[in-house]
Amino acid sequence: MANLQSNRQPDTQSRLILRQPDDWHVHLRDGEMLDAVVNFTARQCARAIVMPNLPTPVTDVQTAIAYRDRINAAVDKTHDFTPLMICYLTDATDPKEVERGFHEGVFTACKLYPANATTNSAHGVTDITKIYAVLEVMQNIGMPLLVHGEVTDADIDIFDREAVFIERVLKDVIVDFPGLKIVFEHITTKDGVDFVREAEANIGATITPHHLEFNRNAMLVGGMQPHYYCLPVAKRELHRLALRKAATSGSPKFFFGTDSAPHVVGSKESACGCAGLFNATHAIESYAKVFEEEGALDKLEGFASEHGPHFYGLPLNEKRIILDRTPNLVPATVPVMDTHIVPFHADTKLAWKFVGFE
Ligand code: DOR
Ligand code: ZN
């Protein structure tokens, strides 16, 4: 339960104190972009699952250690932040490398990108059965599989990619590997919610702030709105409502994972715009907005700070963060290199503000 500072009703409550959250799905990128974005995550979150879809993906232990070192070097020394590294699966992934990385404490989990599903996924898996030997090992050692759950078949409508992935891929995987821990990442549909809810306890899901906040109209009404384009794409309203219900339900299967995915403005506002929203500047505040709107602020701490560690079998964070009810203006831009990123909620005010630690 959230440690509510007063006995007042949620609508007048002025301060929230929560166990420090973790981000169970974030893109920190590399080089100057890494330097520009990592501290937004590190100031709020104690740990983060760092997606491995760099232009040259993180597919082996040595590459992961080198990337982890670059992340740690980019984090301000005032933050106490642990990046959790992920192995990007390809058709050629060696189960022994995965096992070694897990046992050496380098890899926390593996990520399945179906080939060509999203940014830097060209080296992804072309057929799930190609990684069955890896999944076998992961099941045996208790290593989670993180799934970008979309099929890429040309005959499938992009709005149906997630639902069809459940039918064509995920249902078989849970039968063939009943003990495998699976995180269905950034779910966007009622189908995803229902699947996860009905599955065994070893199946969980992350839900992003943006899929909780808008539906596909935001991307398509009044002209193409590239800053609302991400993958999986936002779906129709009934799906958003199902996500909000799941996130705020208190179910331990659903947890914080921003999928914060920065792209410079020129890559978003383009004839072929990149997928991804940069929401790390105000991640916990975005979630707080949704939970408050749903009358479920008392469920925020579970979602943000408890369900994820429990799922991964990791300790809870000890520190507590403070959120105050005070107008919190999100910057219009975040500088990077000689250009900028447009963050989620750019130039608007949020009601809650992360102000530090208890
Ligand atoms: O919108 C997205 N952006 N979805 C993904 O799956 C990848 C991410 C990125 O890396 O840009
Ligand atoms: Zn992602």
mmCIF file of C-alpha atoms and ligand atoms in Angstrom:
data_model
loop_
_atom_site.group_PDB
_atom_site.id
_atom_site.type_symbol
_atom_site.label_atom_id
_atom_site.label_comp_id
_atom_site.label_asym_id
_atom_site.label_seq_id
_atom_site.Cartn_x
_atom_site.Cartn_y
_atom_site.Cartn_z
ATOM 1 C CA MET A 1 0.000 0.000 0.000
ATOM 2 C CA ALA A 2 1.126 3.517 -0.712
ATOM 3 C CA ASN A 3 2.153 5.358 2.411
ATOM 4 C CA LEU A 4 -0.388 8.166 2.243
ATOM 5 C CA GLN A 5 0.751 11.091 4.305
ATOM 6 C CA SER A 6 -2.641 12.197 5.479
ATOM 7 C CA ASN A 7 -6.074 10.730 5.923
ATOM 8 C CA ARG A 8 -7.570 13.090 3.381
ATOM 9 C CA GLN A 9 -9.351 11.745 0.315
ATOM 10 C CA PRO A 10 -7.234 11.141 -2.783
ATOM 11 C CA ASP A 11 -8.552 14.211 -4.603
ATOM 12 C CA THR A 12 -7.180 16.567 -1.978
ATOM 13 C CA GLN A 13 -4.134 14.598 -1.006
ATOM 14 C CA SER A 14 -1.033 16.696 -1.472
ATOM 15 C CA ARG A 15 1.825 14.250 -1.067
ATOM 16 C CA LEU A 16 2.497 10.651 -2.016
ATOM 17 C CA ILE A 17 5.359 8.637 -0.616
ATOM 18 C CA LEU A 18 6.165 5.485 -2.536
ATOM 19 C CA ARG A 19 8.822 2.848 -2.533
ATOM 20 C CA GLN A 20 11.274 3.798 -5.287
ATOM 21 C CA PRO A 21 10.179 2.380 -8.655
ATOM 22 C CA ASP A 22 12.138 0.504 -11.310
ATOM 23 C CA ASP A 23 11.624 0.785 -15.036
ATOM 24 C CA TRP A 24 11.212 -2.724 -16.411
ATOM 25 C CA HIS A 25 11.525 -1.623 -20.046
ATOM 26 C CA VAL A 26 13.545 1.342 -21.296
ATOM 27 C CA HIS A 27 15.683 2.296 -24.293
ATOM 28 C CA LEU A 28 18.760 4.185 -23.145
ATOM 29 C CA ARG A 29 20.506 4.192 -26.558
ATOM 30 C CA ASP A 30 24.236 4.895 -26.767
ATOM 31 C CA GLY A 31 26.787 7.680 -27.241
ATOM 32 C CA GLU A 32 25.505 11.250 -27.005
ATOM 33 C CA MET A 33 21.885 10.128 -26.869
ATOM 34 C CA LEU A 34 22.689 7.924 -23.867
ATOM 35 C CA ASP A 35 24.353 10.892 -22.145
ATOM 36 C CA ALA A 36 21.292 13.049 -22.842
ATOM 37 C CA VAL A 37 18.633 10.640 -21.577
ATOM 38 C CA VAL A 38 19.985 8.219 -18.976
ATOM 39 C CA ASN A 39 19.778 10.528 -15.980
ATOM 40 C CA PHE A 40 16.065 11.091 -16.428
ATOM 41 C CA THR A 41 15.593 7.408 -15.712
ATOM 42 C CA ALA A 42 18.336 7.211 -13.083
ATOM 43 C CA ARG A 43 16.901 10.071 -11.002
ATOM 44 C CA GLN A 44 13.550 8.330 -10.495
ATOM 45 C CA CYS A 45 14.293 4.620 -10.850
ATOM 46 C CA ALA A 46 16.667 2.426 -8.882
ATOM 47 C CA ARG A 47 16.962 -0.166 -11.645
ATOM 48 C CA ALA A 48 16.019 -0.429 -15.280
ATOM 49 C CA ILE A 49 15.786 -3.201 -17.799
ATOM 50 C CA VAL A 50 17.838 -1.781 -20.662
ATOM 51 C CA MET A 51 16.651 -2.804 -24.094
ATOM 52 C CA PRO A 52 19.395 -4.268 -26.258
ATOM 53 C CA ASN A 53 18.231 -2.995 -29.672
ATOM 54 C CA LEU A 54 21.250 -0.842 -30.419
ATOM 55 C CA PRO A 55 22.178 -0.481 -34.114
ATOM 56 C CA THR A 56 24.581 -3.351 -33.404
ATOM 57 C CA PRO A 57 22.442 -5.298 -30.966
ATOM 58 C CA VAL A 58 23.606 -6.639 -27.614
ATOM 59 C CA THR A 59 23.799 -10.344 -28.430
ATOM 60 C CA ASP A 60 26.644 -11.587 -26.225
ATOM 61 C CA VAL A 61 28.082 -11.227 -22.733
ATOM 62 C CA GLN A 62 31.088 -9.146 -23.690
ATOM 63 C CA THR A 63 29.013 -6.588 -25.599
ATOM 64 C CA ALA A 64 26.588 -6.352 -22.682
ATOM 65 C CA ILE A 65 29.403 -5.700 -20.181
ATOM 66 C CA ALA A 66 30.854 -2.974 -22.412
ATOM 67 C CA TYR A 67 27.410 -1.363 -22.839
ATOM 68 C CA ARG A 68 26.762 -1.557 -19.099
ATOM 69 C CA ASP A 69 30.078 0.201 -18.482
ATOM 70 C CA ARG A 70 29.099 3.001 -20.883
ATOM 71 C CA ILE A 71 25.749 3.388 -19.139
ATOM 72 C CA ASN A 72 27.356 3.514 -15.699
ATOM 73 C CA ALA A 73 29.860 6.093 -16.928
ATOM 74 C CA ALA A 74 26.999 8.283 -18.188
ATOM 75 C CA VAL A 75 25.034 8.188 -14.918
ATOM 76 C CA ASP A 76 25.485 11.130 -12.544
ATOM 77 C CA LYS A 77 27.302 10.014 -9.428
ATOM 78 C CA THR A 78 24.472 11.452 -7.308
ATOM 79 C CA HIS A 79 22.169 8.669 -8.491
ATOM 80 C CA ASP A 80 22.130 5.148 -7.173
ATOM 81 C CA PHE A 81 21.167 3.317 -10.357
ATOM 82 C CA THR A 82 21.641 -0.226 -11.612
ATOM 83 C CA PRO A 83 21.162 -1.038 -15.301
ATOM 84 C CA LEU A 84 19.925 -4.581 -15.866
ATOM 85 C CA MET A 85 21.226 -5.976 -19.121
ATOM 86 C CA ILE A 86 19.320 -7.973 -21.683
ATOM 87 C CA CYS A 87 20.423 -10.394 -24.366
ATOM 88 C CA TYR A 88 18.908 -9.738 -27.816
ATOM 89 C CA LEU A 89 17.895 -13.066 -29.309
ATOM 90 C CA THR A 90 18.670 -13.945 -32.914
ATOM 91 C CA ASP A 91 18.174 -17.133 -34.882
ATOM 92 C CA ALA A 92 21.801 -17.924 -34.050
ATOM 93 C CA THR A 93 21.844 -17.252 -30.287
ATOM 94 C CA ASP A 94 23.922 -19.844 -28.460
ATOM 95 C CA PRO A 95 22.102 -21.210 -25.379
ATOM 96 C CA LYS A 96 25.458 -21.573 -23.618
ATOM 97 C CA GLU A 97 26.188 -17.849 -23.997
ATOM 98 C CA VAL A 98 22.782 -17.005 -22.543
ATOM 99 C CA GLU A 99 23.290 -19.355 -19.614
ATOM 100 C CA ARG A 100 26.796 -18.059 -18.930
ATOM 101 C CA GLY A 101 25.602 -14.446 -19.030
ATOM 102 C CA PHE A 102 22.800 -15.225 -16.592
ATOM 103 C CA HIS A 103 24.999 -17.118 -14.176
ATOM 104 C CA GLU A 104 27.698 -14.454 -14.277
ATOM 105 C CA GLY A 105 25.091 -11.832 -13.340
ATOM 106 C CA VAL A 106 25.414 -9.952 -16.623
ATOM 107 C CA PHE A 107 22.116 -10.854 -18.294
ATOM 108 C CA THR A 108 18.882 -10.465 -16.349
ATOM 109 C CA ALA A 109 16.667 -11.691 -19.199
ATOM 110 C CA CYS A 110 16.497 -12.234 -22.970
ATOM 111 C CA LYS A 111 14.479 -10.191 -25.452
ATOM 112 C CA LEU A 112 12.558 -11.634 -28.354
ATOM 113 C CA TYR A 113 12.095 -9.218 -31.225
ATOM 114 C CA PRO A 114 10.347 -10.833 -34.149
ATOM 115 C CA ALA A 115 12.524 -9.896 -37.144
ATOM 116 C CA ASN A 116 11.653 -6.430 -38.492
ATOM 117 C CA ALA A 117 8.939 -5.736 -35.919
ATOM 118 C CA THR A 118 10.412 -2.430 -34.739
ATOM 119 C CA THR A 119 13.508 -0.217 -34.378
ATOM 120 C CA ASN A 120 16.748 -2.166 -34.918
ATOM 121 C CA SER A 121 15.032 -5.539 -35.046
ATOM 122 C CA ALA A 122 16.398 -6.684 -38.402
ATOM 123 C CA HIS A 123 18.539 -9.251 -36.579
ATOM 124 C CA GLY A 124 15.541 -10.526 -34.642
ATOM 125 C CA VAL A 125 14.046 -13.995 -34.679
ATOM 126 C CA THR A 126 12.503 -15.175 -37.958
ATOM 127 C CA ASP A 127 10.721 -18.205 -36.520
ATOM 128 C CA ILE A 128 10.131 -18.943 -32.839
ATOM 129 C CA THR A 129 11.190 -22.560 -33.199
ATOM 130 C CA LYS A 130 14.717 -21.355 -34.090
ATOM 131 C CA ILE A 131 15.174 -20.313 -30.457
ATOM 132 C CA TYR A 132 13.516 -23.306 -28.826
ATOM 133 C CA ALA A 133 16.859 -24.623 -27.533
ATOM 134 C CA VAL A 134 17.478 -21.234 -25.890
ATOM 135 C CA LEU A 135 14.001 -21.170 -24.355
ATOM 136 C CA GLU A 136 14.583 -24.638 -22.938
ATOM 137 C CA VAL A 137 17.705 -23.444 -21.129
ATOM 138 C CA MET A 138 15.996 -20.259 -19.943
ATOM 139 C CA GLN A 139 13.120 -22.253 -18.524
ATOM 140 C CA ASN A 140 15.563 -24.510 -16.682
ATOM 141 C CA ILE A 141 17.572 -21.689 -15.134
ATOM 142 C CA GLY A 142 14.607 -19.398 -14.353
ATOM 143 C CA MET A 143 15.618 -16.645 -16.771
ATOM 144 C CA PRO A 144 12.759 -14.443 -18.022
ATOM 145 C CA LEU A 145 11.881 -14.023 -21.688
ATOM 146 C CA LEU A 146 10.785 -10.505 -22.647
ATOM 147 C CA VAL A 147 8.582 -10.464 -25.704
ATOM 148 C CA HIS A 148 7.835 -7.835 -28.302
ATOM 149 C CA GLY A 149 4.512 -9.450 -29.095
ATOM 150 C CA GLU A 150 3.703 -8.624 -32.686
ATOM 151 C CA VAL A 151 3.674 -10.748 -35.803
ATOM 152 C CA THR A 152 5.182 -9.150 -38.858
ATOM 153 C CA ASP A 153 3.412 -11.143 -41.566
ATOM 154 C CA ALA A 154 2.508 -8.865 -44.471
ATOM 155 C CA ASP A 155 -1.076 -10.087 -44.549
ATOM 156 C CA ILE A 156 -1.786 -9.016 -40.972
ATOM 157 C CA ASP A 157 -3.178 -5.557 -40.362
ATOM 158 C CA ILE A 158 -0.844 -3.565 -38.128
ATOM 159 C CA PHE A 159 -3.633 -3.006 -35.589
ATOM 160 C CA ASP A 160 -4.071 -6.789 -35.287
ATOM 161 C CA ARG A 161 -0.421 -7.707 -34.915
ATOM 162 C CA GLU A 162 -0.538 -8.166 -31.169
ATOM 163 C CA ALA A 163 -3.746 -10.208 -31.070
ATOM 164 C CA VAL A 164 -2.472 -12.482 -33.846
ATOM 165 C CA PHE A 165 0.867 -12.915 -32.058
ATOM 166 C CA ILE A 166 -0.996 -14.353 -29.089
ATOM 167 C CA GLU A 167 -2.788 -16.863 -31.294
ATOM 168 C CA ARG A 168 0.071 -17.818 -33.585
ATOM 169 C CA VAL A 169 3.063 -17.687 -31.248
ATOM 170 C CA LEU A 170 2.477 -17.083 -27.558
ATOM 171 C CA LYS A 171 -0.136 -19.756 -26.976
ATOM 172 C CA ASP A 172 2.243 -22.411 -28.316
ATOM 173 C CA VAL A 173 5.198 -21.075 -26.311
ATOM 174 C CA ILE A 174 3.355 -21.336 -23.006
ATOM 175 C CA VAL A 175 2.296 -24.890 -23.802
ATOM 176 C CA ASP A 176 5.784 -25.922 -24.908
ATOM 177 C CA PHE A 177 7.527 -24.123 -22.008
ATOM 178 C CA PRO A 178 5.043 -24.052 -19.142
ATOM 179 C CA GLY A 179 7.679 -23.048 -16.596
ATOM 180 C CA LEU A 180 9.216 -20.212 -18.615
ATOM 181 C CA LYS A 181 8.811 -16.730 -17.106
ATOM 182 C CA ILE A 182 7.507 -14.437 -19.826
ATOM 183 C CA VAL A 183 6.949 -10.701 -19.788
ATOM 184 C CA PHE A 184 4.590 -9.645 -22.541
ATOM 185 C CA GLU A 185 6.099 -6.195 -23.066
ATOM 186 C CA HIS A 186 4.156 -2.972 -23.601
ATOM 187 C CA ILE A 187 0.782 -4.616 -24.126
ATOM 188 C CA THR A 188 -1.655 -2.483 -26.083
ATOM 189 C CA THR A 189 -4.845 -4.529 -26.393
ATOM 190 C CA LYS A 190 -7.674 -6.029 -24.396
ATOM 191 C CA ASP A 191 -6.565 -9.325 -25.971
ATOM 192 C CA GLY A 192 -3.162 -8.884 -24.328
ATOM 193 C CA VAL A 193 -4.705 -8.020 -20.975
ATOM 194 C CA ASP A 194 -7.043 -11.031 -21.072
ATOM 195 C CA PHE A 195 -4.285 -13.390 -22.140
ATOM 196 C CA VAL A 196 -1.991 -12.322 -19.312
ATOM 197 C CA ARG A 197 -4.717 -12.298 -16.706
ATOM 198 C CA GLU A 198 -5.855 -15.808 -17.597
ATOM 199 C CA ALA A 199 -2.342 -17.250 -17.844
ATOM 200 C CA GLU A 200 -0.353 -18.749 -14.977
ATOM 201 C CA ALA A 201 1.597 -16.600 -12.517
ATOM 202 C CA ASN A 202 4.789 -16.905 -14.596
ATOM 203 C CA ILE A 203 3.275 -14.662 -17.304
ATOM 204 C CA GLY A 204 3.341 -10.904 -16.650
ATOM 205 C CA ALA A 205 3.190 -7.707 -18.665
ATOM 206 C CA THR A 206 4.501 -4.178 -18.711
ATOM 207 C CA ILE A 207 2.195 -1.295 -19.603
ATOM 208 C CA THR A 208 3.526 2.060 -20.796
ATOM 209 C CA PRO A 209 2.278 5.468 -19.650
ATOM 210 C CA HIS A 210 1.466 6.452 -23.210
ATOM 211 C CA HIS A 211 -0.697 3.427 -24.005
ATOM 212 C CA LEU A 212 -2.621 4.234 -20.835
ATOM 213 C CA GLU A 213 -3.095 7.831 -21.862
ATOM 214 C CA PHE A 214 -4.109 7.943 -25.517
ATOM 215 C CA ASN A 215 -5.660 5.865 -28.242
ATOM 216 C CA ARG A 216 -4.927 5.805 -31.970
ATOM 217 C CA ASN A 217 -6.900 8.981 -32.590
ATOM 218 C CA ALA A 218 -4.061 10.933 -31.001
ATOM 219 C CA MET A 219 -1.804 9.732 -33.804
ATOM 220 C CA LEU A 220 -4.179 10.125 -36.727
ATOM 221 C CA VAL A 221 -6.806 12.817 -36.135
ATOM 222 C CA GLY A 222 -6.198 16.311 -37.495
ATOM 223 C CA GLY A 223 -3.149 15.217 -39.487
ATOM 224 C CA MET A 224 -0.370 12.734 -38.839
ATOM 225 C CA GLN A 225 0.932 13.266 -35.309
ATOM 226 C CA PRO A 226 4.352 11.619 -35.330
ATOM 227 C CA HIS A 227 5.045 12.206 -31.657
ATOM 228 C CA TYR A 228 2.248 9.761 -30.848
ATOM 229 C CA TYR A 229 3.630 7.041 -33.075
ATOM 230 C CA CYS A 230 5.167 4.077 -31.335
ATOM 231 C CA LEU A 231 5.208 0.296 -31.704
ATOM 232 C CA PRO A 232 3.047 -1.486 -31.002
ATOM 233 C CA VAL A 233 0.822 1.355 -32.234
ATOM 234 C CA ALA A 234 -1.872 2.663 -29.912
ATOM 235 C CA LYS A 235 -5.181 0.915 -30.553
ATOM 236 C CA ARG A 236 -8.841 1.903 -30.258
ATOM 237 C CA GLU A 237 -10.382 3.235 -27.057
ATOM 238 C CA LEU A 238 -11.750 -0.051 -25.749
ATOM 239 C CA HIS A 239 -8.198 -1.373 -25.597
ATOM 240 C CA ARG A 240 -6.895 1.670 -23.744
ATOM 241 C CA LEU A 241 -9.673 1.291 -21.200
ATOM 242 C CA ALA A 242 -8.776 -2.386 -20.689
ATOM 243 C CA LEU A 243 -5.128 -1.407 -20.117
ATOM 244 C CA ARG A 244 -6.117 1.219 -17.555
ATOM 245 C CA LYS A 245 -8.267 -1.273 -15.718
ATOM 246 C CA ALA A 246 -5.486 -3.860 -15.669
ATOM 247 C CA ALA A 247 -2.758 -1.451 -14.547
ATOM 248 C CA THR A 248 -4.844 -0.039 -11.721
ATOM 249 C CA SER A 249 -6.400 -3.360 -10.679
ATOM 250 C CA GLY A 250 -3.714 -4.275 -8.175
ATOM 251 C CA SER A 251 -2.963 -7.496 -10.061
ATOM 252 C CA PRO A 252 0.699 -8.438 -9.561
ATOM 253 C CA LYS A 253 0.909 -9.443 -13.222
ATOM 254 C CA PHE A 254 1.063 -5.862 -14.491
ATOM 255 C CA PHE A 255 3.927 -3.492 -13.863
ATOM 256 C CA PHE A 256 5.824 -0.313 -14.707
ATOM 257 C CA GLY A 257 7.724 -0.366 -18.012
ATOM 258 C CA THR A 258 7.857 2.936 -19.828
ATOM 259 C CA ASP A 259 9.248 1.826 -23.192
ATOM 260 C CA SER A 260 10.767 5.294 -23.209
ATOM 261 C CA ALA A 261 12.332 5.363 -26.687
ATOM 262 C CA PRO A 262 13.972 8.660 -27.619
ATOM 263 C CA HIS A 263 14.442 9.769 -31.214
ATOM 264 C CA VAL A 264 15.654 13.212 -32.265
ATOM 265 C CA VAL A 265 12.943 15.479 -33.607
ATOM 266 C CA GLY A 266 14.104 15.123 -37.205
ATOM 267 C CA SER A 267 13.677 11.360 -37.055
ATOM 268 C CA LYS A 268 10.122 11.717 -35.747
ATOM 269 C CA GLU A 269 8.963 14.562 -37.988
ATOM 270 C CA SER A 270 9.958 12.807 -41.164
ATOM 271 C CA ALA A 271 8.455 11.171 -44.244
ATOM 272 C CA CYS A 272 9.348 7.880 -42.539
ATOM 273 C CA GLY A 273 9.124 8.726 -38.865
ATOM 274 C CA CYS A 274 10.645 6.505 -36.190
ATOM 275 C CA ALA A 275 8.501 4.720 -33.624
ATOM 276 C CA GLY A 276 8.840 5.662 -29.994
ATOM 277 C CA LEU A 277 7.917 8.162 -27.299
ATOM 278 C CA PHE A 278 10.371 9.672 -24.880
ATOM 279 C CA ASN A 279 8.559 9.644 -21.542
ATOM 280 C CA ALA A 280 11.435 9.204 -19.084
ATOM 281 C CA THR A 281 11.477 12.871 -18.035
ATOM 282 C CA HIS A 282 8.207 12.388 -16.092
ATOM 283 C CA ALA A 283 7.635 8.661 -15.948
ATOM 284 C CA ILE A 284 6.273 8.278 -12.432
ATOM 285 C CA GLU A 285 4.227 11.471 -12.777
ATOM 286 C CA SER A 286 2.581 10.158 -15.960
ATOM 287 C CA TYR A 287 1.573 6.959 -14.224
ATOM 288 C CA ALA A 288 0.370 8.938 -11.188
ATOM 289 C CA LYS A 289 -1.904 10.948 -13.481
ATOM 290 C CA VAL A 290 -3.553 7.783 -14.775
ATOM 291 C CA PHE A 291 -3.902 6.153 -11.372
ATOM 292 C CA GLU A 292 -5.425 9.313 -9.928
ATOM 293 C CA GLU A 293 -7.886 9.606 -12.807
ATOM 294 C CA GLU A 294 -8.904 6.013 -12.117
ATOM 295 C CA GLY A 295 -9.297 6.683 -8.380
ATOM 296 C CA ALA A 296 -6.532 4.176 -7.717
ATOM 297 C CA LEU A 297 -3.581 6.092 -6.280
ATOM 298 C CA ASP A 298 -3.436 3.435 -3.567
ATOM 299 C CA LYS A 299 -2.509 0.907 -6.286
ATOM 300 C CA LEU A 300 0.329 2.954 -7.778
ATOM 301 C CA GLU A 301 3.049 1.690 -5.469
ATOM 302 C CA GLY A 302 2.312 -1.953 -6.255
ATOM 303 C CA PHE A 303 2.381 -1.331 -9.989
ATOM 304 C CA ALA A 304 5.449 0.922 -9.938
ATOM 305 C CA SER A 305 7.602 -0.623 -7.245
ATOM 306 C CA GLU A 306 6.498 -4.077 -6.103
ATOM 307 C CA HIS A 307 5.026 -6.221 -8.879
ATOM 308 C CA GLY A 308 8.116 -5.973 -11.095
ATOM 309 C CA PRO A 309 10.656 -7.033 -8.456
ATOM 310 C CA HIS A 310 8.367 -9.845 -7.326
ATOM 311 C CA PHE A 311 8.026 -11.107 -10.878
ATOM 312 C CA TYR A 312 11.768 -10.983 -11.508
ATOM 313 C CA GLY A 313 12.572 -12.421 -8.072
ATOM 314 C CA LEU A 314 14.592 -9.343 -7.104
ATOM 315 C CA PRO A 315 14.564 -7.456 -3.785
ATOM 316 C CA LEU A 316 12.294 -4.460 -3.294
ATOM 317 C CA ASN A 317 13.979 -1.075 -3.249
ATOM 318 C CA GLU A 318 14.408 0.396 0.221
ATOM 319 C CA LYS A 319 14.320 4.105 -0.611
ATOM 320 C CA ARG A 320 11.072 6.063 -0.770
ATOM 321 C CA ILE A 321 10.339 8.762 -3.326
ATOM 322 C CA ILE A 322 8.198 11.824 -2.695
ATOM 323 C CA LEU A 323 5.608 13.056 -5.168
ATOM 324 C CA ASP A 324 4.007 16.409 -4.394
ATOM 325 C CA ARG A 325 0.833 17.765 -5.858
ATOM 326 C CA THR A 326 2.233 20.853 -7.509
ATOM 327 C CA PRO A 327 2.106 22.033 -11.131
ATOM 328 C CA ASN A 328 4.895 20.313 -13.015
ATOM 329 C CA LEU A 329 5.670 21.730 -16.427
ATOM 330 C CA VAL A 330 7.155 19.215 -18.848
ATOM 331 C CA PRO A 331 9.769 20.898 -21.034
ATOM 332 C CA ALA A 332 8.895 21.474 -24.683
ATOM 333 C CA THR A 333 12.212 19.990 -25.734
ATOM 334 C CA VAL A 334 15.152 18.077 -24.316
ATOM 335 C CA PRO A 335 18.462 18.987 -25.948
ATOM 336 C CA VAL A 336 20.653 16.326 -27.507
ATOM 337 C CA MET A 337 23.665 16.826 -29.755
ATOM 338 C CA ASP A 338 22.857 19.895 -31.895
ATOM 339 C CA THR A 339 19.127 19.115 -31.943
ATOM 340 C CA HIS A 340 16.435 17.978 -29.487
ATOM 341 C CA ILE A 341 13.883 15.369 -28.486
ATOM 342 C CA VAL A 342 10.213 16.233 -27.990
ATOM 343 C CA PRO A 343 9.154 14.464 -24.791
ATOM 344 C CA PHE A 344 5.747 12.984 -24.009
ATOM 345 C CA HIS A 345 3.489 15.665 -22.479
ATOM 346 C CA ALA A 346 5.778 18.344 -23.943
ATOM 347 C CA ASP A 347 4.944 21.823 -22.714
ATOM 348 C CA THR A 348 2.005 20.708 -20.581
ATOM 349 C CA LYS A 349 1.550 20.656 -16.825
ATOM 350 C CA LEU A 350 1.199 17.476 -14.824
ATOM 351 C CA ALA A 351 -0.412 17.530 -11.386
ATOM 352 C CA TRP A 352 2.248 15.517 -9.550
ATOM 353 C CA LYS A 353 5.947 16.203 -9.223
ATOM 354 C CA PHE A 354 8.782 13.958 -8.157
ATOM 355 C CA VAL A 355 10.655 16.105 -5.637
ATOM 356 C CA GLY A 356 13.212 13.722 -4.208
ATOM 357 C CA PHE A 357 13.580 11.067 -1.542
ATOM 358 C CA GLU A 358 12.131 10.737 1.923
HETATM 359 O O1 DOR B 1 7.978 2.539 -30.255
HETATM 360 C C1 DOR B 1 8.950 1.793 -30.095
HETATM 361 N N1 DOR B 1 10.215 2.267 -30.104
HETATM 362 N N2 DOR B 1 8.729 0.486 -29.957
HETATM 363 C C2 DOR B 1 9.724 -0.387 -29.938
HETATM 364 O O2 DOR B 1 9.445 -1.557 -29.837
HETATM 365 C C3 DOR B 1 11.121 0.044 -30.104
HETATM 366 C C4 DOR B 1 11.303 1.438 -29.726
HETATM 367 C C5 DOR B 1 12.618 2.015 -30.198
HETATM 368 O O3 DOR B 1 13.655 1.399 -29.937
HETATM 369 O O4 DOR B 1 12.622 3.093 -30.802
HETATM 370 ZN ZN ZN B 2 10.740 -1.021 -26.258
#
